[in-house]
Short mmCIF file of C-alpha atoms in Angstrom, two decimals:
data_model
loop_
_atom_site.label_atom_id
_atom_site.label_comp_id
_atom_site.label_asym_id
_atom_site.label_seq_id
_atom_site.Cartn_x
_atom_site.Cartn_y
_atom_site.Cartn_z
CA MET A 5 66.01 29.46 112.08
CA HIS A 6 66.78 33.07 111.50
CA PHE A 7 68.95 34.75 114.07
CA ASP A 8 70.06 38.34 113.43
CA TRP A 9 73.61 38.69 114.74
CA GLU A 10 73.52 42.48 114.52
CA THR A 11 70.51 42.88 116.81
CA PHE A 12 70.75 39.51 118.59
CA THR A 13 67.09 38.73 117.93
CA TYR A 14 65.23 35.74 116.54
CA ASP A 15 62.73 35.88 113.72
CA SER A 16 59.31 35.82 115.44
CA GLU A 17 57.82 33.26 113.03
CA TRP A 18 60.72 30.89 113.68
CA LEU A 19 60.31 31.34 117.42
CA ARG A 20 56.58 30.53 117.24
CA GLU A 21 57.34 27.43 115.16
CA ALA A 22 60.02 26.31 117.66
CA VAL A 23 57.58 26.68 120.56
CA ARG A 24 54.93 24.71 118.64
CA ILE A 25 57.38 21.87 117.94
CA GLU A 26 58.48 21.73 121.58
CA ASP A 27 54.84 21.67 122.69
CA GLU A 28 54.11 18.77 120.31
CA ALA A 29 57.17 16.86 121.54
CA ASP A 30 56.32 17.69 125.16
CA CYS A 31 59.97 18.51 125.85
CA ASP A 32 62.68 21.05 125.18
CA ILE A 33 64.38 20.67 121.83
CA SER A 34 67.85 22.12 121.77
CA ALA A 35 69.66 23.47 118.76
CA GLY A 36 72.68 25.67 118.38
CA PHE A 37 75.34 25.82 121.04
CA ASP A 38 75.54 22.66 123.13
CA TRP A 39 76.70 24.20 126.37
CA GLY A 40 76.37 20.90 128.23
CA ALA A 41 79.36 20.51 130.53
CA ASN A 42 80.69 23.90 129.36
CA LEU A 43 77.78 25.89 130.77
CA GLY A 44 79.61 26.35 134.07
CA ALA A 45 82.60 27.88 132.29
CA VAL A 46 80.34 30.23 130.34
CA MET A 47 78.54 31.28 133.52
CA ALA A 48 81.83 31.72 135.39
CA HIS A 49 83.25 33.96 132.64
CA PRO A 50 80.31 35.74 130.99
CA GLU A 51 82.67 38.42 129.68
CA ARG A 52 84.10 35.85 127.26
CA TYR A 53 80.67 35.30 125.77
CA SER A 54 80.12 39.04 125.46
CA GLN A 55 83.56 39.34 123.85
CA LEU A 56 82.59 36.64 121.35
CA ALA A 57 79.40 38.55 120.61
CA ARG A 58 81.46 41.74 120.20
CA LEU A 59 83.84 40.01 117.80
CA ARG A 60 80.94 38.68 115.72
CA SER A 61 79.50 42.17 115.57
CA ILE A 62 82.84 43.56 114.36
CA VAL A 63 83.19 40.82 111.73
CA ILE A 64 79.67 41.33 110.37
CA ARG A 65 80.05 45.12 110.38
CA GLU A 66 83.28 44.88 108.39
CA PHE A 67 81.76 42.42 105.94
CA LYS A 68 78.87 44.83 105.45
CA GLU A 69 81.30 47.73 104.92
CA LEU A 70 83.21 45.64 102.39
CA LEU A 71 80.02 45.12 100.41
CA VAL A 72 79.12 48.82 100.71
CA ASP A 73 82.54 49.72 99.28
CA TRP A 74 81.79 47.44 96.32
CA ASN A 75 78.58 49.38 95.60
CA LEU A 76 76.33 46.41 94.87
CA GLY A 77 73.17 48.49 94.82
CA VAL A 78 69.93 46.54 95.20
CA GLY A 79 71.92 43.31 95.38
CA ALA A 80 73.77 44.40 98.53
CA GLU A 81 71.18 43.19 101.05
CA ALA A 82 70.95 39.75 99.45
CA ALA A 83 74.76 39.55 99.29
CA LEU A 84 74.97 40.53 102.96
CA ILE A 85 72.47 37.89 104.09
CA CYS A 86 74.13 35.17 102.03
CA GLY A 87 77.67 36.18 103.00
CA ARG A 88 76.84 36.57 106.68
CA GLY A 89 75.58 33.00 106.80
CA LEU A 90 78.63 31.69 104.97
CA LEU A 91 80.98 33.64 107.25
CA MET A 92 79.36 32.30 110.39
CA GLU A 93 79.62 28.79 108.94
CA ARG A 94 83.32 29.23 108.08
CA LEU A 95 84.06 30.72 111.49
CA LEU A 96 82.66 27.72 113.38
CA HIS A 97 86.04 26.02 112.97
CA PRO A 98 88.59 28.70 112.04
CA THR A 99 92.22 27.86 111.40
CA PRO A 100 94.70 28.77 114.14
CA GLU A 101 95.95 31.68 112.00
CA VAL A 102 92.42 33.06 111.55
CA GLN A 103 91.75 32.64 115.29
CA GLU A 104 94.93 34.51 116.10
CA ARG A 105 94.12 37.38 113.76
CA LEU A 106 90.53 37.66 114.99
CA LEU A 107 91.67 37.66 118.62
CA ALA A 108 94.14 40.43 117.76
CA VAL A 109 91.27 42.46 116.29
CA LEU A 110 89.23 41.90 119.45
CA GLU A 111 92.13 42.88 121.70
CA LYS A 112 92.67 46.11 119.76
CA ASP A 113 88.96 46.84 119.93
CA LEU A 114 88.81 46.21 123.68
CA ALA A 115 91.96 48.28 124.28
CA SER A 116 90.64 51.30 122.39
CA PRO A 117 88.94 54.05 124.41
CA GLU A 118 85.36 53.29 123.38
CA GLY A 119 85.69 49.88 121.77
CA ASP A 120 86.44 51.56 118.47
CA SER A 121 87.73 49.07 115.92
CA SER A 122 87.33 51.50 113.04
CA SER A 123 90.97 52.47 112.43
CA LYS A 124 91.80 52.21 108.73
CA PRO A 125 94.69 49.71 109.07
CA LEU A 126 92.63 47.49 111.37
CA ARG A 127 89.61 47.62 109.07
CA ALA A 128 91.71 46.96 105.97
CA GLY A 129 93.37 43.97 107.63
CA LEU A 130 90.05 42.59 108.80
CA GLN A 131 88.46 43.01 105.38
CA GLU A 132 91.43 41.22 103.81
CA LEU A 133 91.03 38.42 106.34
CA LEU A 134 87.30 38.13 105.62
CA GLN A 135 87.96 37.91 101.89
CA GLY A 136 90.33 35.02 102.59
CA ILE A 137 88.01 33.18 104.98
CA LEU A 138 85.36 32.79 102.31
CA THR A 139 86.18 30.31 99.54
CA PRO A 140 85.96 31.13 95.82
CA GLU A 141 82.76 29.06 95.78
CA ASP A 142 81.37 31.19 98.62
CA TRP A 143 82.11 34.38 96.69
CA GLU A 144 80.49 32.88 93.60
CA LEU A 145 77.35 32.11 95.62
CA ILE A 146 77.34 35.65 97.06
CA ALA A 147 77.70 37.10 93.54
CA VAL A 148 74.93 34.89 92.15
CA THR A 149 72.66 35.80 95.06
CA ALA A 150 73.27 39.53 94.54
CA GLY A 151 72.78 39.13 90.79
CA ASN A 152 69.51 37.27 91.27
CA SER A 153 68.29 40.05 93.52
CA VAL A 154 69.06 42.62 90.81
CA ARG A 155 67.36 40.42 88.19
CA GLU A 156 64.24 40.09 90.35
CA GLN A 157 64.11 43.86 90.83
CA VAL A 158 64.38 44.49 87.08
CA ILE A 159 61.69 41.93 86.25
CA GLU A 160 59.40 43.31 88.95
CA ARG A 161 59.86 46.87 87.66
CA VAL A 162 59.18 45.86 84.06
CA GLN A 163 56.04 43.95 85.04
CA THR A 164 54.85 46.86 87.17
CA ALA A 165 55.41 49.27 84.29
CA LYS A 166 53.45 47.03 81.89
CA THR A 167 50.43 46.83 84.21
CA ALA A 168 50.37 50.56 84.91
#
């Protein structure tokens, strides 16, 4: 499944495949959040869900800015996709300290006049937190993914030049 957290949209091919599978099974197949008994709480406090979505947006934006600052060139998009997935995986069960720091970021964002979480100290602290959330192995995978993207670009350019 591909879900774009920045635009909150599903990949259309994935969605078609999911519908096909449900049709074959003749039932709904659930994946992702298991609201179950918690659905009532979500419906009673929809602002909490929107705040969670806002926090995810802030986290992904700051991760993207971190990569931009590192000037990864053609490898940046691959690094972003890989890192975004790893971040979301790590944030499924954050430590109490990480939860506390992320909630502080959200509170500052919500308290600012237009939901502006772009102050330099806040951004620097969040980027530092994000660097710590990902493990050394995660960073290695992000680096390898970005490097492979650069390698593929170089090979593609060389092959294109040879055939021209």
